[in-house]
Amino acid sequence: MKKLIKNGTVVTATDQYEADVLIEDGKITAIGSNLSDKADEVIDAKGAYLFPGGIDPHTHLDMPFGGSVTSDDFETGTIAAAYGGTTTIIDFCLTNKGEPLKNSIQTWHDKSKDKAVIDYGFHLMIGEVNDAVLNEIPEIIEDEGITSFKVFMAYKNVFQADDQTLFRTLLTAKEHGALVMVHAENGDVIDYLVNEALEKGNTDPIYHALTRPPEVEGEATGRAAQLTGLANSQLYVVHVSCAEAVKKIAEARQKGYQVWGETCPQYLVLDQTDLEKPNFEGAKYVWSPPLREKWNQEVLWNALKNGQLQTLGSDQCSFNFKGQKELGKGDFTKIPNGGPIIEDRFSLFFSEGVKKGRITINQFVDIVSTRTAKLFGLFPQKGTIAVGSDADIVIFDPNQERTISVDTHHMNVDYSAFEGMEITGEPVSVLSRGEFVIKDKQFVGKPGNGQYLKRKRYESQTEIPEKVLQ
Ligand SMILES: [Zn+2]
């Protein structure tokens, strides 16, 4: 079965050109002009961009948190991702201290198998380092193809690891070719500030932000970056939200450290005042790190443009307002952290980034797909449109205007964090390994068609550090 996409404009991280794309057995087998013969199905993409499928490096599907479970599982979450132009996700596998890591990985395989409609991989949380964990890591890299490990510097008494754990994870990652990811906030200081706020009776959602100020993110980011330099290892800072953290990443990169940074759509378009919305609606905007003062948005956009931040994750972590976010009425610490973003990440970023002239269209592709594939051992199978790559392709209408709303999104959650926001550009059809998942804006995929991705080891990426510090 051969498919031919005709008349589209192929856009990669480096190029933009009109070409036909031939697909065979799930792979791209030819790119050129007038590839008219041989195809069983011809798709006319006139006026559309052909982007490599989005890769979302940061999702939490079917994840337990604070007595609740995220409302999107691997079926609803990946269907929504596909509608939004994402064809690969890397989800975070949580682990439990004292238990073999392999048990947790099996749990995540059980959650995702037969459910995912697009391809997926796992990052693995490291909560402690001991002989058992150190012995398992090489096997997990080899057998499971899990080549990224997450350490939490926040969530004291829940996920938080100490600095020795972080440092030894960095050393182990260096030895075996993995990338260490950090949630960079100083959990000990947050714990103190939270208790102080509650003692004073400050329980509204806004205090979630006020007890996690940018300094605690900047401090933890700088600490993780310094330890990475000391270990001569590699680090990926997830969900960077503020100028303080950007500065620490930029400084580390200028020293030549392999330090990478991800931000998320919510930090680019929402701000701290959203937490003050009446009727407890501020709870919809509780992320960790929290939304920041609005001026940080420009810092983040500039960092993406200048290469100080390199990727965009959704940090998809959806909880319903009714019955889940509401658990935190009268105590902001009981509000489940996170929001529904997996579907909007790609189009919202195109609209706010490319359409508004903040980044180029090639930077868009690099940030939503290519760079993530390179950092997480998926390139060139994923992350580009090239002969031999998987035919993960988004046929994208750059001029379609629409309004984001809970009434039209496909995530299994009862609100949208971007309700009423008008954006331009929408995926029309989305292919995963040459098969339609979305065709003419309708879901036509099948749960279970998504394949688990064993990823390659981390490879040092040599490039000149950014010259410009904003
Ligand atoms: Zn997260």
CSV table of C-alpha atoms and ligand atoms in Angstrom, one decimal:
chain,number,residue,atom,x,y,z
A,1,MET,CA,0.0,0.0,0.0
A,2,LYS,CA,1.5,3.2,-1.2
A,3,LYS,CA,0.3,6.7,-0.3
A,4,LEU,CA,1.3,9.9,-2.1
A,5,ILE,CA,0.9,13.3,-0.6
A,6,LYS,CA,0.9,15.8,-3.4
A,7,ASN,CA,1.3,19.6,-3.7
A,8,GLY,CA,2.1,20.3,0.0
A,9,THR,CA,4.9,22.4,1.3
A,10,VAL,CA,7.4,20.3,3.3
A,11,VAL,CA,8.8,22.1,6.4
A,12,THR,CA,11.7,20.7,8.4
A,13,ALA,CA,13.9,22.2,11.1
A,14,THR,CA,16.1,23.5,8.3
A,15,ASP,CA,14.1,23.7,5.0
A,16,GLN,CA,10.9,24.6,3.4
A,17,TYR,CA,10.0,23.5,-0.1
A,18,GLU,CA,7.2,22.2,-2.3
A,19,ALA,CA,7.3,18.5,-2.9
A,20,ASP,CA,5.4,15.3,-3.2
A,21,VAL,CA,6.0,12.7,-0.5
A,22,LEU,CA,5.7,9.0,-1.1
A,23,ILE,CA,4.9,6.6,1.7
A,24,GLU,CA,5.3,2.9,1.7
A,25,ASP,CA,5.1,0.4,4.6
A,26,GLY,CA,5.0,3.2,7.1
A,27,LYS,CA,8.1,4.9,5.9
A,28,ILE,CA,8.8,7.9,3.7
A,29,THR,CA,10.4,6.3,0.5
A,30,ALA,CA,10.6,9.3,-1.8
A,31,ILE,CA,10.4,13.1,-1.8
A,32,GLY,CA,10.4,15.0,-5.1
A,33,SER,CA,8.4,16.6,-7.8
A,34,ASN,CA,5.8,14.8,-9.9
A,35,LEU,CA,5.9,11.5,-8.1
A,36,SER,CA,2.6,10.8,-9.8
A,37,ASP,CA,2.9,7.1,-10.5
A,38,LYS,CA,2.7,4.0,-8.3
A,39,ALA,CA,0.5,5.2,-5.4
A,40,ASP,CA,-2.6,3.4,-4.3
A,41,GLU,CA,-3.9,6.6,-2.6
A,42,VAL,CA,-3.3,10.2,-3.5
A,43,ILE,CA,-3.8,12.9,-0.9
A,44,ASP,CA,-4.0,16.5,-2.2
A,45,ALA,CA,-2.3,18.8,0.3
A,46,LYS,CA,-2.5,22.0,-1.7
A,47,GLY,CA,-2.1,25.1,0.4
A,48,ALA,CA,-1.0,23.0,3.4
A,49,TYR,CA,2.2,22.6,5.3
A,50,LEU,CA,3.6,19.1,5.8
A,51,PHE,CA,5.2,19.1,9.2
A,52,PRO,CA,6.9,16.1,10.9
A,53,GLY,CA,4.6,14.9,13.6
A,54,GLY,CA,4.9,16.7,16.8
A,55,ILE,CA,6.8,15.0,19.6
A,56,ASP,CA,5.6,15.8,23.1
A,57,PRO,CA,8.5,15.1,25.5
A,58,HIS,CA,6.4,15.6,28.7
A,59,THR,CA,3.1,13.9,29.4
A,60,HIS,CA,1.5,12.3,32.5
A,61,LEU,CA,-1.3,10.0,31.3
A,62,ASP,CA,-3.2,7.8,33.7
A,63,MET,CA,-1.0,9.0,36.5
A,64,PRO,CA,-1.9,8.9,40.2
A,65,PHE,CA,-1.3,12.2,42.1
A,66,GLY,CA,-2.4,13.1,45.6
A,67,GLY,CA,-5.2,10.6,45.9
A,68,SER,CA,-6.5,11.3,42.4
A,69,VAL,CA,-5.7,10.0,38.9
A,70,THR,CA,-5.3,12.2,35.8
A,71,SER,CA,-8.5,12.2,33.8
A,72,ASP,CA,-6.9,11.4,30.5
A,73,ASP,CA,-5.5,7.9,30.0
A,74,PHE,CA,-3.4,6.6,27.2
A,75,GLU,CA,-6.4,6.3,24.9
A,76,THR,CA,-8.1,9.7,25.4
A,77,GLY,CA,-4.8,11.4,25.9
A,78,THR,CA,-3.2,10.1,22.7
A,79,ILE,CA,-6.4,10.6,20.6
A,80,ALA,CA,-6.4,14.3,21.8
A,81,ALA,CA,-2.6,14.5,21.0
A,82,ALA,CA,-3.2,13.2,17.5
A,83,TYR,CA,-6.0,15.7,16.9
A,84,GLY,CA,-3.5,18.4,17.9
A,85,GLY,CA,-0.7,17.2,15.5
A,86,THR,CA,1.3,15.2,17.9
A,87,THR,CA,2.4,11.7,16.8
A,88,THR,CA,4.8,10.7,19.5
A,89,ILE,CA,4.7,11.2,23.3
A,90,ILE,CA,7.2,10.4,26.0
A,91,ASP,CA,5.4,9.8,29.3
A,92,PHE,CA,6.8,9.7,32.8
A,93,CYS,CA,6.9,6.4,34.5
A,94,LEU,CA,6.7,6.9,38.3
A,95,THR,CA,8.5,4.5,40.6
A,96,ASN,CA,8.2,3.5,44.2
A,97,LYS,CA,11.2,3.5,46.6
A,98,GLY,CA,12.3,0.0,47.6
A,99,GLU,CA,10.6,-1.7,44.6
A,100,PRO,CA,12.4,-2.9,41.4
A,101,LEU,CA,12.2,-0.3,38.7
A,102,LYS,CA,11.1,-3.0,36.3
A,103,ASN,CA,7.8,-3.4,38.2
A,104,SER,CA,7.0,0.2,37.6
A,105,ILE,CA,7.9,0.0,33.9
A,106,GLN,CA,5.6,-3.0,33.6
A,107,THR,CA,2.8,-1.0,35.2
A,108,TRP,CA,3.3,1.7,32.6
A,109,HIS,CA,3.3,-0.9,29.8
A,110,ASP,CA,0.0,-2.2,31.1
A,111,LYS,CA,-1.5,1.3,31.2
A,112,SER,CA,-0.5,2.1,27.6
A,113,LYS,CA,-0.6,-1.2,25.6
A,114,ASP,CA,-3.8,-1.6,23.6
A,115,LYS,CA,-4.7,2.0,24.3
A,116,ALA,CA,-2.3,4.3,22.6
A,117,VAL,CA,-3.2,5.5,19.1
A,118,ILE,CA,0.2,7.1,18.5
A,119,ASP,CA,3.8,5.9,19.3
A,120,TYR,CA,5.1,6.4,22.8
A,121,GLY,CA,8.1,6.0,25.0
A,122,PHE,CA,8.8,6.3,28.7
A,123,HIS,CA,11.1,8.4,30.9
A,124,LEU,CA,11.8,6.8,34.3
A,125,MET,CA,11.7,8.5,37.6
A,126,ILE,CA,14.6,7.9,39.9
A,127,GLY,CA,13.6,8.5,43.6
A,128,GLU,CA,16.6,6.9,45.3
A,129,VAL,CA,20.0,5.5,44.3
A,130,ASN,CA,21.3,2.3,45.9
A,131,ASP,CA,23.0,-0.8,44.6
A,132,ALA,CA,19.8,-2.3,43.4
A,133,VAL,CA,18.9,0.8,41.4
A,134,LEU,CA,22.4,1.1,40.0
A,135,ASN,CA,22.4,-2.5,38.9
A,136,GLU,CA,19.1,-2.1,37.1
A,137,ILE,CA,19.8,1.0,35.1
A,138,PRO,CA,22.1,-0.5,32.5
A,139,GLU,CA,19.6,-3.3,31.9
A,140,ILE,CA,16.7,-0.8,31.5
A,141,ILE,CA,18.6,1.2,29.0
A,142,GLU,CA,19.5,-1.9,27.1
A,143,ASP,CA,16.3,-3.9,27.3
A,144,GLU,CA,13.6,-1.2,27.5
A,145,GLY,CA,15.3,1.5,25.5
A,146,ILE,CA,14.6,4.0,28.3
A,147,THR,CA,17.4,6.5,28.1
A,148,SER,CA,16.1,9.4,30.2
A,149,PHE,CA,15.7,9.5,33.9
A,150,LYS,CA,13.8,12.1,35.9
A,151,VAL,CA,14.8,13.4,39.3
A,152,PHE,CA,12.5,15.6,41.4
A,153,MET,CA,14.1,18.4,43.4
A,154,ALA,CA,10.6,19.3,44.7
A,155,TYR,CA,7.5,17.6,46.3
A,156,LYS,CA,9.1,17.0,49.7
A,157,ASN,CA,8.1,13.7,51.3
A,158,VAL,CA,6.5,12.6,48.0
A,159,PHE,CA,8.8,12.5,44.9
A,160,GLN,CA,11.7,14.7,46.1
A,161,ALA,CA,15.2,13.2,45.9
A,162,ASP,CA,18.2,14.6,47.7
A,163,ASP,CA,21.3,16.1,46.0
A,164,GLN,CA,23.4,12.9,46.4
A,165,THR,CA,20.7,11.0,44.5
A,166,LEU,CA,20.7,13.6,41.7
A,167,PHE,CA,24.5,13.7,41.6
A,168,ARG,CA,24.8,9.9,41.4
A,169,THR,CA,22.1,9.7,38.8
A,170,LEU,CA,24.1,12.2,36.7
A,171,LEU,CA,27.2,10.1,37.1
A,172,THR,CA,25.4,6.9,36.1
A,173,ALA,CA,23.7,8.6,33.2
A,174,LYS,CA,27.1,9.8,32.0
A,175,GLU,CA,28.5,6.3,32.2
A,176,HIS,CA,25.7,4.6,30.3
A,177,GLY,CA,24.5,7.3,27.9
A,178,ALA,CA,21.3,8.6,29.3
A,179,LEU,CA,19.9,12.1,29.8
A,180,VAL,CA,18.9,13.2,33.3
A,181,MET,CA,15.8,15.3,33.6
A,182,VAL,CA,15.0,17.5,36.6
A,183,HIS,CA,12.0,19.1,38.0
A,184,ALA,CA,14.0,22.1,39.3
A,185,GLU,CA,12.4,23.7,42.4
A,186,ASN,CA,13.8,23.8,45.9
A,187,GLY,CA,11.3,21.5,47.7
A,188,ASP,CA,12.7,22.2,51.2
A,189,VAL,CA,12.2,25.9,50.9
A,190,ILE,CA,8.7,25.5,49.3
A,191,ASP,CA,7.7,23.2,52.2
A,192,TYR,CA,8.6,25.9,54.7
A,193,LEU,CA,6.8,28.7,52.7
A,194,VAL,CA,3.7,26.5,52.3
A,195,ASN,CA,3.5,25.8,56.0
A,196,GLU,CA,3.9,29.4,56.8
A,197,ALA,CA,1.1,30.4,54.4
A,198,LEU,CA,-1.3,27.8,55.8
A,199,GLU,CA,-0.6,28.9,59.4
A,200,LYS,CA,-1.6,32.4,58.4
A,201,GLY,CA,-4.8,31.1,56.9
A,202,ASN,CA,-3.7,31.9,53.3
A,203,THR,CA,-5.4,29.0,51.6
A,204,ASP,CA,-6.5,30.4,48.2
A,205,PRO,CA,-5.1,29.1,44.9
A,206,ILE,CA,-2.9,32.2,44.4
A,207,TYR,CA,-0.8,31.1,47.4
A,208,HIS,CA,0.3,28.1,45.4
A,209,ALA,CA,2.2,30.6,43.2
A,210,LEU,CA,3.3,32.8,46.1
A,211,THR,CA,4.8,29.9,48.0
A,212,ARG,CA,6.9,28.8,45.0
A,213,PRO,CA,8.6,32.0,43.9
A,214,PRO,CA,10.9,32.2,40.9
A,215,GLU,CA,13.9,32.2,43.2
A,216,VAL,CA,13.3,28.6,44.3
A,217,GLU,CA,13.2,27.6,40.6
A,218,GLY,CA,16.3,29.6,39.7
A,219,GLU,CA,18.2,28.2,42.7
A,220,ALA,CA,17.4,24.6,41.9
A,221,THR,CA,18.1,25.0,38.2
A,222,GLY,CA,21.5,26.5,39.0
A,223,ARG,CA,22.3,23.8,41.5
A,224,ALA,CA,21.4,21.0,39.0
A,225,ALA,CA,23.4,22.7,36.3
A,226,GLN,CA,26.5,23.0,38.5
A,227,LEU,CA,26.2,19.4,39.5
A,228,THR,CA,26.0,18.4,35.9
A,229,GLY,CA,29.2,20.3,35.1
A,230,LEU,CA,30.9,18.6,38.1
A,231,ALA,CA,29.7,15.2,36.9
A,232,ASN,CA,30.6,16.0,33.3
A,233,SER,CA,27.1,14.7,32.5
A,234,GLN,CA,24.0,15.9,30.7
A,235,LEU,CA,20.8,17.5,32.0
A,236,TYR,CA,17.4,18.5,30.6
A,237,VAL,CA,15.4,20.9,32.8
A,238,VAL,CA,11.7,20.3,32.3
A,239,HIS,CA,9.0,23.0,32.4
A,240,VAL,CA,11.2,26.2,32.7
A,241,SER,CA,8.8,29.0,33.7
A,242,CYS,CA,10.8,32.1,34.6
A,243,ALA,CA,13.7,34.4,33.9
A,244,GLU,CA,15.7,33.1,36.9
A,245,ALA,CA,15.8,29.6,35.5
A,246,VAL,CA,16.5,30.7,31.9
A,247,LYS,CA,19.5,32.6,33.2
A,248,LYS,CA,21.0,29.6,34.9
A,249,ILE,CA,20.6,27.4,31.9
A,250,ALA,CA,22.1,30.0,29.6
A,251,GLU,CA,25.1,30.4,31.9
A,252,ALA,CA,25.7,26.7,32.0
A,253,ARG,CA,25.5,26.4,28.2
A,254,GLN,CA,28.0,29.2,27.8
A,255,LYS,CA,30.4,27.2,29.9
A,256,GLY,CA,29.9,24.4,27.4
A,257,TYR,CA,27.8,22.1,29.7
A,258,GLN,CA,25.3,19.8,28.1
A,259,VAL,CA,22.3,21.5,29.7
A,260,TRP,CA,19.0,21.7,27.9
A,261,GLY,CA,15.7,23.5,28.7
A,262,GLU,CA,12.1,22.9,28.0
A,263,THR,CA,9.2,25.3,28.5
A,264,CYS,CA,5.5,24.7,28.1
A,265,PRO,CA,2.6,26.6,26.3
A,266,GLN,CA,1.0,27.7,29.6
A,267,TYR,CA,4.0,29.7,30.6
A,268,LEU,CA,4.1,31.4,27.2
A,269,VAL,CA,0.5,32.7,27.2
A,270,LEU,CA,-0.9,32.5,30.8
A,271,ASP,CA,0.3,34.3,33.9
A,272,GLN,CA,0.0,34.5,37.7
A,273,THR,CA,-3.1,36.6,37.7
A,274,ASP,CA,-5.0,33.6,36.3
A,275,LEU,CA,-4.7,32.0,39.8
A,276,GLU,CA,-6.8,34.9,41.2
A,277,LYS,CA,-9.9,34.1,39.1
A,278,PRO,CA,-13.0,34.1,41.2
A,279,ASN,CA,-15.2,31.1,42.3
A,280,PHE,CA,-12.1,28.9,42.9
A,281,GLU,CA,-11.5,29.0,39.1
A,282,GLY,CA,-7.9,29.9,39.9
A,283,ALA,CA,-7.4,26.2,40.7
A,284,LYS,CA,-7.6,25.4,37.0
A,285,TYR,CA,-4.3,27.2,36.6
A,286,VAL,CA,-2.3,25.4,39.3
A,287,TRP,CA,0.9,24.1,37.8
A,288,SER,CA,4.3,23.5,39.4
A,289,PRO,CA,6.3,25.5,38.7
A,290,PRO,CA,3.5,28.1,38.9
A,291,LEU,CA,2.4,30.6,36.3
A,292,ARG,CA,4.6,33.7,36.6
A,293,GLU,CA,4.3,37.4,36.3
A,294,LYS,CA,3.5,38.3,32.7
A,295,TRP,CA,6.9,39.8,31.8
A,296,ASN,CA,8.5,36.4,32.0
A,297,GLN,CA,6.6,35.4,28.8
A,298,GLU,CA,8.8,37.6,26.7
A,299,VAL,CA,11.9,36.2,28.3
A,300,LEU,CA,10.8,32.6,27.5
A,301,TRP,CA,10.0,33.5,23.9
A,302,ASN,CA,13.4,35.1,23.4
A,303,ALA,CA,15.1,32.1,25.0
A,304,LEU,CA,13.3,29.8,22.5
A,305,LYS,CA,14.2,32.1,19.7
A,306,ASN,CA,17.9,32.4,20.7
A,307,GLY,CA,18.3,28.7,21.5
A,308,GLN,CA,18.7,29.0,25.3
A,309,LEU,CA,15.6,26.8,25.6
A,310,GLN,CA,15.2,24.1,23.0
A,311,THR,CA,11.9,22.2,23.4
A,312,LEU,CA,8.3,22.6,24.2
A,313,GLY,CA,6.5,20.0,26.4
A,314,SER,CA,2.9,20.0,27.3
A,315,ASP,CA,3.3,18.7,30.8
A,316,GLN,CA,-0.1,17.2,30.1
A,317,CYS,CA,-1.6,16.3,33.5
A,318,SER,CA,-5.3,16.8,33.4
A,319,PHE,CA,-7.7,16.8,36.3
A,320,ASN,CA,-11.3,17.7,36.1
A,321,PHE,CA,-12.4,20.9,37.8
A,322,LYS,CA,-15.4,19.2,39.4
A,323,GLY,CA,-14.4,16.6,41.9
A,324,GLN,CA,-10.6,16.8,41.4
A,325,LYS,CA,-9.4,20.4,41.3
A,326,GLU,CA,-12.2,21.1,43.9
A,327,LEU,CA,-10.3,18.9,46.4
A,328,GLY,CA,-8.3,22.0,47.2
A,329,LYS,CA,-11.1,24.3,48.2
A,330,GLY,CA,-10.0,25.8,51.5
A,331,ASP,CA,-6.4,24.4,51.1
A,332,PHE,CA,-4.4,25.2,48.0
A,333,THR,CA,-2.0,22.3,48.8
A,334,LYS,CA,-4.8,19.8,48.0
A,335,ILE,CA,-5.3,21.1,44.5
A,336,PRO,CA,-4.0,18.5,42.0
A,337,ASN,CA,-1.2,20.1,40.1
A,338,GLY,CA,-1.4,20.2,36.3
A,339,GLY,CA,-3.6,20.9,33.3
A,340,PRO,CA,-4.8,19.7,30.0
A,341,ILE,CA,-2.5,20.8,27.2
A,342,ILE,CA,-1.6,17.8,25.1
A,343,GLU,CA,-4.0,18.8,22.3
A,344,ASP,CA,-3.2,22.5,22.1
A,345,ARG,CA,0.6,22.4,22.4
A,346,PHE,CA,1.3,22.2,18.6
A,347,SER,CA,-1.3,24.6,17.1
A,348,LEU,CA,-1.2,27.2,19.9
A,349,PHE,CA,2.6,27.4,19.5
A,350,PHE,CA,2.3,27.7,15.8
A,351,SER,CA,-0.2,30.5,16.2
A,352,GLU,CA,1.5,32.4,18.9
A,353,GLY,CA,5.0,31.7,17.7
A,354,VAL,CA,5.1,31.6,13.9
A,355,LYS,CA,2.0,33.7,13.1
A,356,LYS,CA,3.0,36.4,15.5
A,357,GLY,CA,6.6,36.5,14.2
A,358,ARG,CA,8.3,35.4,17.4
A,359,ILE,CA,10.0,32.4,15.9
A,360,THR,CA,10.6,31.1,12.3
A,361,ILE,CA,8.7,28.2,10.9
A,362,ASN,CA,11.9,26.1,10.9
A,363,GLN,CA,12.4,26.9,14.6
A,364,PHE,CA,8.8,25.9,15.2
A,365,VAL,CA,9.5,22.4,13.7
A,366,ASP,CA,12.8,22.1,15.6
A,367,ILE,CA,11.1,23.0,18.9
A,368,VAL,CA,8.0,20.9,18.6
A,369,SER,CA,9.6,17.9,17.1
A,370,THR,CA,13.1,17.6,15.7
A,371,ARG,CA,15.2,18.7,18.8
A,372,THR,CA,13.2,16.4,21.0
A,373,ALA,CA,13.8,13.5,18.7
A,374,LYS,CA,17.6,14.2,18.8
A,375,LEU,CA,17.8,14.7,22.6
A,376,PHE,CA,15.7,11.6,23.4
A,377,GLY,CA,17.2,9.1,20.9
A,378,LEU,CA,14.5,9.0,18.3
A,379,PHE,CA,16.2,10.9,15.4
A,380,PRO,CA,16.0,10.3,12.4
A,381,GLN,CA,13.3,7.7,12.8
A,382,LYS,CA,11.1,10.5,14.2
A,383,GLY,CA,11.4,14.3,14.1
A,384,THR,CA,11.8,15.0,10.4
A,385,ILE,CA,10.5,14.5,7.0
A,386,ALA,CA,13.2,12.5,5.2
A,387,VAL,CA,13.6,9.4,3.1
A,388,GLY,CA,13.8,6.5,5.5
A,389,SER,CA,12.0,8.2,8.4
A,390,ASP,CA,8.7,7.1,9.8
A,391,ALA,CA,5.8,8.6,7.9
A,392,ASP,CA,4.6,10.7,10.9
A,393,ILE,CA,3.2,13.7,9.0
A,394,VAL,CA,0.9,16.5,9.9
A,395,ILE,CA,-1.0,18.1,7.0
A,396,PHE,CA,-1.5,21.5,8.4
A,397,ASP,CA,-3.8,24.4,7.2
A,398,PRO,CA,-1.9,27.5,8.4
A,399,ASN,CA,-4.9,29.8,7.8
A,400,GLN,CA,-7.7,28.0,9.6
A,401,GLU,CA,-9.0,30.2,12.4
A,402,ARG,CA,-10.7,28.7,15.5
A,403,THR,CA,-11.4,29.3,19.1
A,404,ILE,CA,-10.1,26.9,21.7
A,405,SER,CA,-12.8,25.6,23.9
A,406,VAL,CA,-13.8,22.7,26.2
A,407,ASP,CA,-16.8,22.3,23.9
A,408,THR,CA,-14.7,21.2,21.0
A,409,HIS,CA,-11.5,19.7,22.4
A,410,HIS,CA,-11.0,16.0,22.7
A,411,MET,CA,-9.3,15.7,26.1
A,412,ASN,CA,-11.3,13.9,28.8
A,413,VAL,CA,-11.5,16.9,31.1
A,414,ASP,CA,-14.2,19.4,31.9
A,415,TYR,CA,-12.4,22.7,31.2
A,416,SER,CA,-9.8,24.2,28.9
A,417,ALA,CA,-7.0,26.3,30.3
A,418,PHE,CA,-7.1,28.3,27.1
A,419,GLU,CA,-10.9,28.8,26.9
A,420,GLY,CA,-11.9,31.4,24.3
A,421,MET,CA,-8.4,31.9,22.9
A,422,GLU,CA,-8.4,32.5,19.2
A,423,ILE,CA,-5.7,30.8,17.2
A,424,THR,CA,-4.7,30.4,13.6
A,425,GLY,CA,-3.6,27.1,12.0
A,426,GLU,CA,-5.0,23.6,12.5
A,427,PRO,CA,-4.0,20.1,11.6
A,428,VAL,CA,-6.3,18.7,8.8
A,429,SER,CA,-5.0,15.2,8.7
A,430,VAL,CA,-2.3,13.4,10.7
A,431,LEU,CA,-0.5,10.2,9.8
A,432,SER,CA,1.4,7.9,12.1
A,433,ARG,CA,3.8,5.5,10.4
A,434,GLY,CA,1.9,6.1,7.1
A,435,GLU,CA,-1.6,5.4,8.5
A,436,PHE,CA,-4.2,8.1,9.1
A,437,VAL,CA,-5.0,8.8,12.7
A,438,ILE,CA,-6.8,12.0,11.9
A,439,LYS,CA,-8.4,12.3,8.4
A,440,ASP,CA,-10.1,15.6,7.5
A,441,LYS,CA,-10.3,16.5,11.2
A,442,GLN,CA,-11.9,13.2,12.2
A,443,PHE,CA,-10.3,10.5,14.3
A,444,VAL,CA,-9.9,7.3,12.3
A,445,GLY,CA,-7.2,5.6,14.3
A,446,LYS,CA,-7.4,2.6,16.6
A,447,PRO,CA,-6.4,2.1,20.2
A,448,GLY,CA,-3.4,-0.2,20.4
A,449,ASN,CA,-1.9,0.9,17.0
A,450,GLY,CA,0.6,3.1,18.9
A,451,GLN,CA,3.9,1.3,19.3
A,452,TYR,CA,6.2,1.4,22.2
A,453,LEU,CA,9.5,3.1,21.3
A,454,LYS,CA,12.8,1.8,22.5
A,455,ARG,CA,15.1,4.8,22.3
A,456,LYS,CA,18.8,5.2,21.6
A,457,ARG,CA,21.3,6.4,24.1
A,458,TYR,CA,22.0,10.1,24.6
A,459,GLU,CA,24.6,11.5,22.2
A,460,SER,CA,26.4,14.7,23.0
A,461,GLN,CA,25.2,17.5,20.8
A,462,THR,CA,28.1,19.7,19.8
A,463,GLU,CA,27.0,23.2,18.8
A,464,ILE,CA,28.3,26.6,19.6
A,465,PRO,CA,26.7,28.0,22.8
A,466,GLU,CA,24.4,30.9,22.3
A,467,LYS,CA,26.4,34.2,22.0
A,468,VAL,CA,23.5,36.4,23.1
A,469,LEU,CA,22.4,36.5,26.7
A,470,GLN,CA,19.0,38.2,27.0
B,1,ZN,ZN,5.4,17.0,34.5
